[in-house]
Amino acid sequence: MNWNFRKQSHLLLLILILDGAILGAAAGGTYAGVSGAPGASGDSGQEAGWETHEIPAACGGIRQADSGGGQIAESVGKKYVALTFDDGPHSVYTEQLLDGLKVRGVPATFFLMGQNIEGKEALVLRMRDEGHLIGNHSYRHLPMTRERAAEVCDSIEMTEQMIEQITGKRPEYLRPPYGDWNEELECKMNLTTVFWTVDSLDWKLKNTPQIVSRVLKGTRNGDIILMHDIYDTSVKAALQIVDQLQEQGYEFVTVDELLID
Ligand code: NI
């Protein structure tokens, strides 16, 4: 499936480039929220003092490209979407989410915060063993462009090591808190930064029907959905979203499967 999807994605991208629809995103090397050069600004994420993930500026162009991609992909019969969960693991809600995803046979991507890992190693192992992709969300939830580069790199590296000690594998994907990132923060770590194209605003809504409705309205083929597995309402919403998108013919993949080489 992976190889086929990559092949299909290349075809999609080519068509979109020819169509002119993706020129902006392609110039920045971005597609489906995965980017080496995000347009995130440092002033996002301060509203509630906790989780206020704003959509990075780079996502504006991606959204346009995705709506074209959806139409083309539907013609070949496959629609893909990636669920991503930040800020965990959480001892109660992450476990409920893993149970629900397992029953449904759905893989997701978890961007773990280093400070939340200790004592929840079993959950991290479950993620690995049940086919989920584990990424890095830094040690603490700090806006990275406002920190000293050395501290940002330490925060990322510490989390890399914590996850590697548990799973035996260094994460290859990084989601910067608040999407706050710039090219000077590469840290020589060879991590791929992953943003999102659908923001569930689950941290703010804390209302399962509202989260479900917002995500279902906003989701197209190739999207990356941002959620947080640290709230009861988010976990319930995520499982309802899975059920409804599966009914609509979507297949769930981890974010690495949406990457274009
Ligand atoms: Ni976060």
Coordinates of N, CA, C and O in Angstrom, one line a residue, residues 76-213:
V76 N -9.4 8.1 -8.8 CA -8.7 6.8 -8.8 C -9.1 6.0 -7.6 O -8.6 5.0 -7.3
G77 N -10.1 6.5 -6.8 CA -10.8 5.6 -5.8 C -10.2 5.6 -4.5 O -10.7 4.8 -3.6
K78 N -9.2 6.3 -4.1 CA -8.6 6.3 -2.8 C -8.5 7.6 -2.2 O -8.1 8.6 -2.8
K79 N -8.8 7.7 -0.9 CA -8.7 8.9 -0.1 C -7.9 8.6 1.1 O -8.2 7.6 1.8
Y80 N -6.9 9.4 1.4 CA -6.1 9.2 2.6 C -6.1 10.3 3.6 O -6.2 11.5 3.1
V81 N -6.0 10.0 4.8 CA -6.0 11.1 5.8 C -5.1 10.6 7.0 O -5.1 9.4 7.3
A82 N -4.5 11.5 7.7 CA -3.6 11.2 8.8 C -4.2 11.9 10.1 O -4.3 13.1 10.1
L83 N -4.4 11.1 11.1 CA -4.7 11.7 12.4 C -3.4 11.9 13.2 O -2.6 10.9 13.3
T84 N -3.3 13.0 13.8 CA -2.1 13.3 14.6 C -2.5 13.8 16.0 O -3.5 14.5 16.1
F85 N -1.8 13.3 17.0 CA -2.1 13.6 18.4 C -0.9 14.2 19.1 O 0.1 13.5 19.2
D86 N -1.0 15.4 19.6 CA 0.1 16.1 20.3 C -0.1 16.1 21.8 O -1.2 15.9 22.3
D87 N 1.0 16.3 22.5 CA 1.1 16.6 23.9 C 1.0 15.4 24.9 O 1.2 15.6 26.1
G88 N 0.8 14.2 24.4 CA 0.7 13.1 25.2 C 2.1 12.6 25.5 O 3.1 13.2 25.2
P89 N 2.2 11.3 26.1 CA 1.0 10.5 26.4 C 0.3 10.9 27.7 O 0.9 11.5 28.6
H90 N -1.0 10.6 27.7 CA -1.8 10.8 28.9 C -2.2 9.4 29.5 O -2.6 8.6 28.7
S91 N -2.1 9.2 30.8 CA -2.3 7.9 31.4 C -3.7 7.3 31.1 O -3.8 6.1 31.0
V92 N -4.7 8.2 31.1 CA -6.0 7.7 30.9 C -6.5 7.8 29.4 O -6.9 6.8 28.8
Y93 N -6.4 9.0 28.9 CA -7.0 9.3 27.6 C -6.2 8.6 26.4 O -6.8 8.2 25.4
T94 N -4.9 8.6 26.5 CA -4.1 7.9 25.5 C -4.4 6.5 25.4 O -4.5 5.9 24.4
E95 N -4.6 5.9 26.6 CA -4.9 4.4 26.6 C -6.3 4.2 26.0 O -6.5 3.3 25.2
Q96 N -7.3 5.0 26.3 CA -8.6 4.9 25.7 C -8.5 5.0 24.2 O -9.2 4.3 23.4
L97 N -7.7 6.0 23.8 CA -7.6 6.2 22.3 C -6.9 5.0 21.6 O -7.4 4.5 20.6
L98 N -5.8 4.5 22.2 CA -5.2 3.3 21.7 C -6.2 2.1 21.6 O -6.2 1.4 20.6
D99 N -7.0 2.0 22.6 CA -8.0 0.9 22.6 C -8.9 1.1 21.4 O -9.2 0.1 20.6
G100 N -9.4 2.3 21.2 CA -10.4 2.6 20.2 C -9.8 2.4 18.8 O -10.4 1.9 17.8
L101 N -8.5 2.9 18.6 CA -7.9 2.8 17.3 C -7.6 1.3 17.0 O -7.7 0.9 15.8
K102 N -7.2 0.5 18.0 CA -6.9 -0.9 17.8 C -8.2 -1.6 17.3 O -8.1 -2.4 16.3
V103 N -9.3 -1.4 17.9 CA -10.5 -2.0 17.5 C -10.9 -1.7 16.0 O -11.3 -2.5 15.3
R104 N -10.5 -0.5 15.6 CA -10.9 0.0 14.3 C -9.8 -0.3 13.2 O -9.9 0.0 12.1
G105 N -8.6 -0.8 13.7 CA -7.5 -1.1 12.8 C -6.9 0.2 12.2 O -6.5 0.1 11.0
V106 N -6.9 1.3 13.0 CA -6.4 2.5 12.4 C -5.1 3.0 13.0 O -5.0 3.1 14.2
P107 N -4.1 3.3 12.2 CA -2.9 3.8 12.7 C -3.0 5.4 12.8 O -3.7 6.0 12.0
A108 N -2.2 5.9 13.8 CA -2.2 7.4 13.9 C -0.7 7.8 14.2 O 0.2 6.9 14.3
T109 N -0.5 9.1 14.3 CA 0.8 9.6 14.6 C 0.7 10.4 15.9 O -0.1 11.2 16.1
F110 N 1.7 10.0 16.8 CA 1.7 10.6 18.1 C 2.9 11.5 18.3 O 4.0 10.9 18.2
F111 N 2.8 12.8 18.5 CA 3.9 13.6 18.8 C 4.0 13.8 20.3 O 3.2 14.5 20.9
L112 N 5.0 13.1 20.9 CA 5.1 13.0 22.4 C 5.9 14.2 23.0 O 6.9 14.6 22.4
M113 N 5.5 14.6 24.1 CA 6.2 15.6 24.9 C 7.0 14.9 25.9 O 6.5 14.1 26.7
G114 N 8.3 15.2 25.9 CA 9.3 14.5 26.8 C 8.8 14.4 28.2 O 8.9 13.4 28.9
Q115 N 8.4 15.5 28.7 CA 8.0 15.6 30.2 C 6.8 14.8 30.5 O 6.6 14.5 31.7
N116 N 6.1 14.3 29.5 CA 4.9 13.5 29.8 C 5.2 12.0 29.7 O 4.3 11.1 29.9
I117 N 6.4 11.6 29.3 CA 6.7 10.2 29.0 C 6.9 9.4 30.2 O 6.5 8.2 30.3
E118 N 7.6 9.9 31.2 CA 8.0 9.1 32.3 C 6.8 8.5 33.0 O 5.8 9.1 33.3
G119 N 6.9 7.2 33.3 CA 5.8 6.5 33.9 C 4.8 5.9 32.9 O 3.9 5.2 33.3
K120 N 4.9 6.4 31.7 CA 3.9 5.9 30.7 C 4.6 5.1 29.5 O 4.2 5.1 28.4
E121 N 5.8 4.5 29.9 CA 6.5 3.8 28.9 C 5.7 2.7 28.2 O 5.9 2.4 27.0
A122 N 4.8 2.1 29.0 CA 4.0 1.0 28.4 C 3.1 1.5 27.3 O 2.9 0.8 26.3
L123 N 2.6 2.7 27.4 CA 1.8 3.3 26.4 C 2.6 3.6 25.1 O 2.2 3.4 24.0
V124 N 3.9 4.0 25.3 CA 4.7 4.3 24.2 C 5.0 3.0 23.4 O 5.0 3.0 22.2
L125 N 5.3 2.0 24.2 CA 5.5 0.7 23.6 C 4.3 0.2 22.8 O 4.4 -0.4 21.7
R126 N 3.1 0.4 23.4 CA 1.9 0.0 22.7 C 1.8 0.8 21.4 O 1.4 0.2 20.3
M127 N 2.1 2.1 21.4 CA 2.1 2.8 20.1 C 2.9 2.2 19.1 O 2.5 2.0 17.9
R128 N 4.2 1.8 19.4 CA 5.1 1.2 18.5 C 4.5 -0.2 18.0 O 4.4 -0.5 16.8
D129 N 4.1 -1.0 19.0 CA 3.7 -2.3 18.7 C 2.4 -2.4 17.9 O 2.1 -3.4 17.2
E130 N 1.5 -1.4 18.0 CA 0.2 -1.4 17.3 C 0.3 -0.6 16.1 O -0.8 -0.3 15.5
G131 N 1.5 -0.3 15.6 CA 1.6 0.3 14.2 C 1.4 1.8 14.1 O 1.3 2.3 13.0
H132 N 1.5 2.5 15.2 CA 1.5 4.0 15.1 C 2.9 4.5 14.9 O 3.9 3.9 15.2
L133 N 2.9 5.8 14.4 CA 4.2 6.4 14.2 C 4.4 7.4 15.4 O 3.5 8.1 15.8
I134 N 5.6 7.3 16.0 CA 5.9 8.2 17.2 C 6.8 9.3 16.7 O 7.9 9.0 16.2
G135 N 6.4 10.5 17.0 CA 7.2 11.7 16.7 C 7.5 12.5 18.0 O 7.1 12.2 19.1
N136 N 8.3 13.5 17.8 CA 8.8 14.4 18.8 C 8.1 15.7 18.9 O 7.9 16.3 17.9
H137 N 7.7 16.1 20.1 CA 7.0 17.4 20.3 C 7.7 18.2 21.3 O 7.1 19.1 22.0
S138 N 9.0 18.0 21.4 CA 9.9 18.6 22.4 C 9.7 18.2 23.8 O 8.7 17.4 24.1
Y139 N 10.5 18.6 24.7 CA 10.4 18.2 26.1 C 9.3 18.9 26.8 O 8.4 18.3 27.4
R140 N 9.4 20.2 26.8 CA 8.3 21.0 27.4 C 7.6 21.8 26.2 O 8.2 21.9 25.1
H141 N 6.5 22.3 26.5 CA 5.7 23.0 25.4 C 6.1 24.4 25.3 O 5.4 25.3 25.8
L142 N 7.2 24.7 24.7 CA 7.7 26.1 24.6 C 7.6 26.6 23.1 O 7.9 25.8 22.2
P143 N 7.3 27.9 22.9 CA 7.4 28.4 21.6 C 8.9 28.5 21.1 O 9.7 29.3 21.7
M144 N 9.3 27.7 20.2 CA 10.7 27.5 20.0 C 11.5 28.7 19.4 O 12.7 28.8 19.7
T145 N 10.8 29.5 18.6 CA 11.6 30.7 18.1 C 11.8 31.7 19.1 O 12.6 32.7 18.9
R146 N 11.2 31.5 20.3 CA 11.5 32.5 21.4 C 12.5 32.0 22.4 O 12.9 32.7 23.3
E147 N 13.0 30.8 22.2 CA 14.0 30.2 23.1 C 15.3 30.3 22.4 O 15.5 30.4 21.2
R148 N 16.4 30.2 23.2 CA 17.7 30.1 22.6 C 17.9 28.8 21.9 O 17.4 27.7 22.3
A149 N 18.5 28.9 20.7 CA 18.6 27.7 19.8 C 19.2 26.5 20.5 O 18.7 25.4 20.4
A150 N 20.2 26.7 21.4 CA 20.8 25.6 22.1 C 19.8 24.9 23.0 O 19.8 23.7 23.1
E151 N 18.9 25.7 23.6 CA 17.9 25.1 24.5 C 16.9 24.3 23.7 O 16.4 23.3 24.2
V152 N 16.5 24.9 22.6 CA 15.6 24.2 21.7 C 16.1 22.8 21.3 O 15.5 21.8 21.4
C153 N 17.4 22.8 20.9 CA 18.0 21.6 20.4 C 18.1 20.6 21.6 O 17.9 19.4 21.4
D154 N 18.5 21.1 22.8 CA 18.5 20.2 23.9 C 17.2 19.5 24.2 O 17.1 18.4 24.5
S155 N 16.1 20.4 24.1 CA 14.8 19.9 24.4 C 14.3 18.8 23.5 O 13.7 17.9 23.8
I156 N 14.7 19.0 22.2 CA 14.4 18.0 21.2 C 15.2 16.8 21.4 O 14.7 15.7 21.3
E157 N 16.5 17.0 21.6 CA 17.4 15.8 21.7 C 17.0 15.0 22.9 O 17.1 13.7 22.9
M158 N 16.7 15.6 24.0 CA 16.3 14.9 25.2 C 15.1 14.0 25.0 O 15.1 12.8 25.4
T159 N 14.2 14.5 24.2 CA 13.0 13.7 23.9 C 13.3 12.6 22.9 O 12.7 11.5 23.0
E160 N 14.2 12.9 22.0 CA 14.6 11.9 21.1 C 15.2 10.7 21.9 O 14.8 9.5 21.6
Q161 N 16.0 11.0 22.8 CA 16.7 9.9 23.6 C 15.7 9.2 24.5 O 15.8 7.9 24.6
M162 N 14.7 9.9 25.0 CA 13.8 9.2 25.9 C 12.9 8.2 25.1 O 12.7 7.1 25.5
I163 N 12.5 8.6 23.9 CA 11.7 7.7 23.1 C 12.6 6.6 22.6 O 12.1 5.4 22.6
E164 N 13.8 6.9 22.2 CA 14.7 5.8 21.7 C 15.0 4.7 22.7 O 15.0 3.5 22.4
Q165 N 15.1 5.2 24.0 CA 15.4 4.2 25.1 C 14.2 3.3 25.2 O 14.4 2.1 25.6
I166 N 13.0 3.7 25.0 CA 11.8 2.9 25.2 C 11.6 2.0 23.9 O 11.3 0.8 24.1
T167 N 11.7 2.6 22.8 CA 11.2 1.9 21.5 C 12.4 1.3 20.8 O 12.2 0.5 19.9
G168 N 13.6 1.8 21.0 CA 14.8 1.3 20.3 C 14.9 2.1 18.9 O 15.8 1.8 18.1
K169 N 14.1 3.1 18.8 CA 14.1 3.9 17.5 C 14.0 5.4 17.8 O 13.2 5.8 18.5
R170 N 15.0 6.1 17.2 CA 14.9 7.6 17.3 C 13.8 8.1 16.4 O 13.7 7.7 15.2
P171 N 12.9 8.9 16.9 CA 11.9 9.5 16.0 C 12.5 10.3 14.9 O 13.6 11.0 15.1
E172 N 11.9 10.3 13.8 CA 12.4 11.0 12.6 C 11.5 12.3 12.3 O 11.9 13.0 11.4
Y173 N 10.4 12.4 13.0 CA 9.5 13.5 12.7 C 9.3 14.4 14.0 O 9.2 13.9 15.1
L174 N 9.3 15.7 13.7 CA 9.1 16.7 14.8 C 7.9 17.6 14.5 O 7.8 18.1 13.4
R175 N 7.1 17.7 15.5 CA 6.1 18.8 15.4 C 6.4 19.8 16.4 O 6.3 19.6 17.6
P176 N 6.8 21.0 16.0 CA 7.2 22.1 17.0 C 5.9 22.5 17.7 O 4.9 22.7 17.0
P177 N 5.9 22.7 19.0 CA 4.8 23.3 19.7 C 4.3 24.6 19.0 O 5.1 25.4 18.7
Y178 N 3.0 24.7 18.9 CA 2.4 25.9 18.2 C 2.7 26.0 16.7 O 2.4 27.0 16.1
G179 N 3.4 25.0 16.2 CA 3.9 25.2 14.8 C 4.9 26.3 14.7 O 5.2 26.8 13.6
D180 N 5.5 26.6 15.8 CA 6.5 27.7 15.9 C 7.9 27.2 15.6 O 8.5 26.6 16.4
W181 N 8.4 27.6 14.4 CA 9.6 27.1 13.9 C 10.2 28.0 12.9 O 9.5 28.7 12.2
N182 N 11.5 28.0 12.7 CA 12.1 28.6 11.5 C 13.4 27.8 11.1 O 13.8 26.9 11.9
E183 N 13.9 28.2 10.0 CA 15.0 27.3 9.4 C 16.2 27.3 10.2 O 17.1 26.5 10.1
E184 N 16.4 28.3 11.1 CA 17.6 28.4 11.9 C 17.6 27.3 13.0 O 18.6 27.1 13.7
L185 N 16.4 26.7 13.2 CA 16.3 25.7 14.3 C 16.4 24.3 13.8 O 15.8 23.4 14.4
E186 N 17.2 24.1 12.8 CA 17.3 22.7 12.3 C 18.0 21.8 13.2 O 17.9 20.6 13.2
C187 N 18.9 22.3 14.1 CA 19.5 21.6 15.2 C 20.5 20.4 14.6 O 20.9 19.6 15.4
K188 N 20.7 20.4 13.3 CA 21.5 19.4 12.7 C 21.1 18.0 13.1 O 21.9 17.1 13.4
M189 N 19.8 17.8 13.2 CA 19.2 16.6 13.8 C 18.6 15.7 12.7 O 18.2 14.6 12.9
N190 N 18.5 16.3 11.5 CA 17.9 15.5 10.4 C 16.5 15.1 10.8 O 16.1 14.0 10.4
L191 N 15.7 15.9 11.4 CA 14.3 15.6 11.7 C 13.4 16.3 10.7 O 13.7 17.4 10.2
T192 N 12.4 15.7 10.3 CA 11.4 16.3 9.3 C 10.3 17.0 10.2 O 9.7 16.3 11.0
T193 N 10.1 18.3 9.9 CA 9.0 19.0 10.7 C 7.7 18.7 10.0 O 7.6 18.7 8.8
V194 N 6.7 18.4 10.8 CA 5.4 18.1 10.3 C 4.4 19.0 10.9 O 4.3 19.2 12.2
F195 N 3.6 19.7 10.1 CA 2.6 20.6 10.6 C 1.2 20.0 10.4 O 1.1 18.8 10.6
W196 N 0.2 20.7 10.0 CA -1.1 20.1 9.9 C -1.9 20.9 8.9 O -1.5 22.0 8.6
T197 N -3.0 20.4 8.4 CA -3.8 21.1 7.5 C -5.3 21.2 8.0 O -6.0 22.1 7.5
V198 N -5.6 20.4 9.0 CA -6.9 20.6 9.6 C -6.7 20.7 11.1 O -6.2 19.8 11.8
D199 N -7.1 21.9 11.7 CA -6.9 22.1 13.1 C -8.2 21.9 13.8 O -9.2 22.6 13.6
S200 N -8.3 20.8 14.6 CA -9.6 20.5 15.2 C -10.0 21.5 16.3 O -11.2 21.5 16.7
L201 N -9.0 22.3 16.8 CA -9.3 23.2 17.9 C -9.9 22.5 19.1 O -10.6 23.0 19.9
D202 N -9.5 21.2 19.2 CA -10.1 20.4 20.3 C -9.7 20.9 21.7 O -10.5 20.8 22.6
W203 N -8.5 21.4 21.8 CA -8.1 22.0 23.1 C -9.0 23.1 23.6 O -9.1 23.4 24.8
K204 N -9.6 23.8 22.6 CA -10.3 25.0 22.9 C -11.8 24.6 23.0 O -12.5 25.1 23.9
L205 N -12.3 23.8 22.1 CA -13.7 23.5 22.1 C -14.1 22.6 23.2 O -15.2 22.8 23.9
K206 N -13.3 21.6 23.5 CA -13.6 20.6 24.6 C -15.1 20.2 24.5 O -15.8 20.1 25.6
N207 N -15.6 19.9 23.3 CA -17.0 19.6 23.1 C -17.0 18.6 22.0 O -16.6 18.9 20.8
T208 N -17.3 17.3 22.2 CA -17.1 16.3 21.2 C -17.9 16.5 19.9 O -17.3 16.5 18.9
P209 N -19.2 16.8 20.0 CA -19.9 17.0 18.7 C -19.3 18.2 17.9 O -19.2 18.1 16.7
Q210 N -18.9 19.3 18.6 CA -18.3 20.4 17.9 C -17.0 20.1 17.2 O -16.7 20.5 16.1
I211 N -16.2 19.3 17.9 CA -14.9 18.9 17.3 C -15.1 18.0 16.1 O -14.5 18.2 15.0
V212 N -16.0 17.1 16.3 CA -16.3 16.1 15.1 C -16.8 16.9 13.9 O -16.3 16.7 12.8
S213 N -17.8 17.8 14.2 CA -18.3 18.6 13.1 C -17.3 19.4 12.4 O -17.2 19.5 11.1

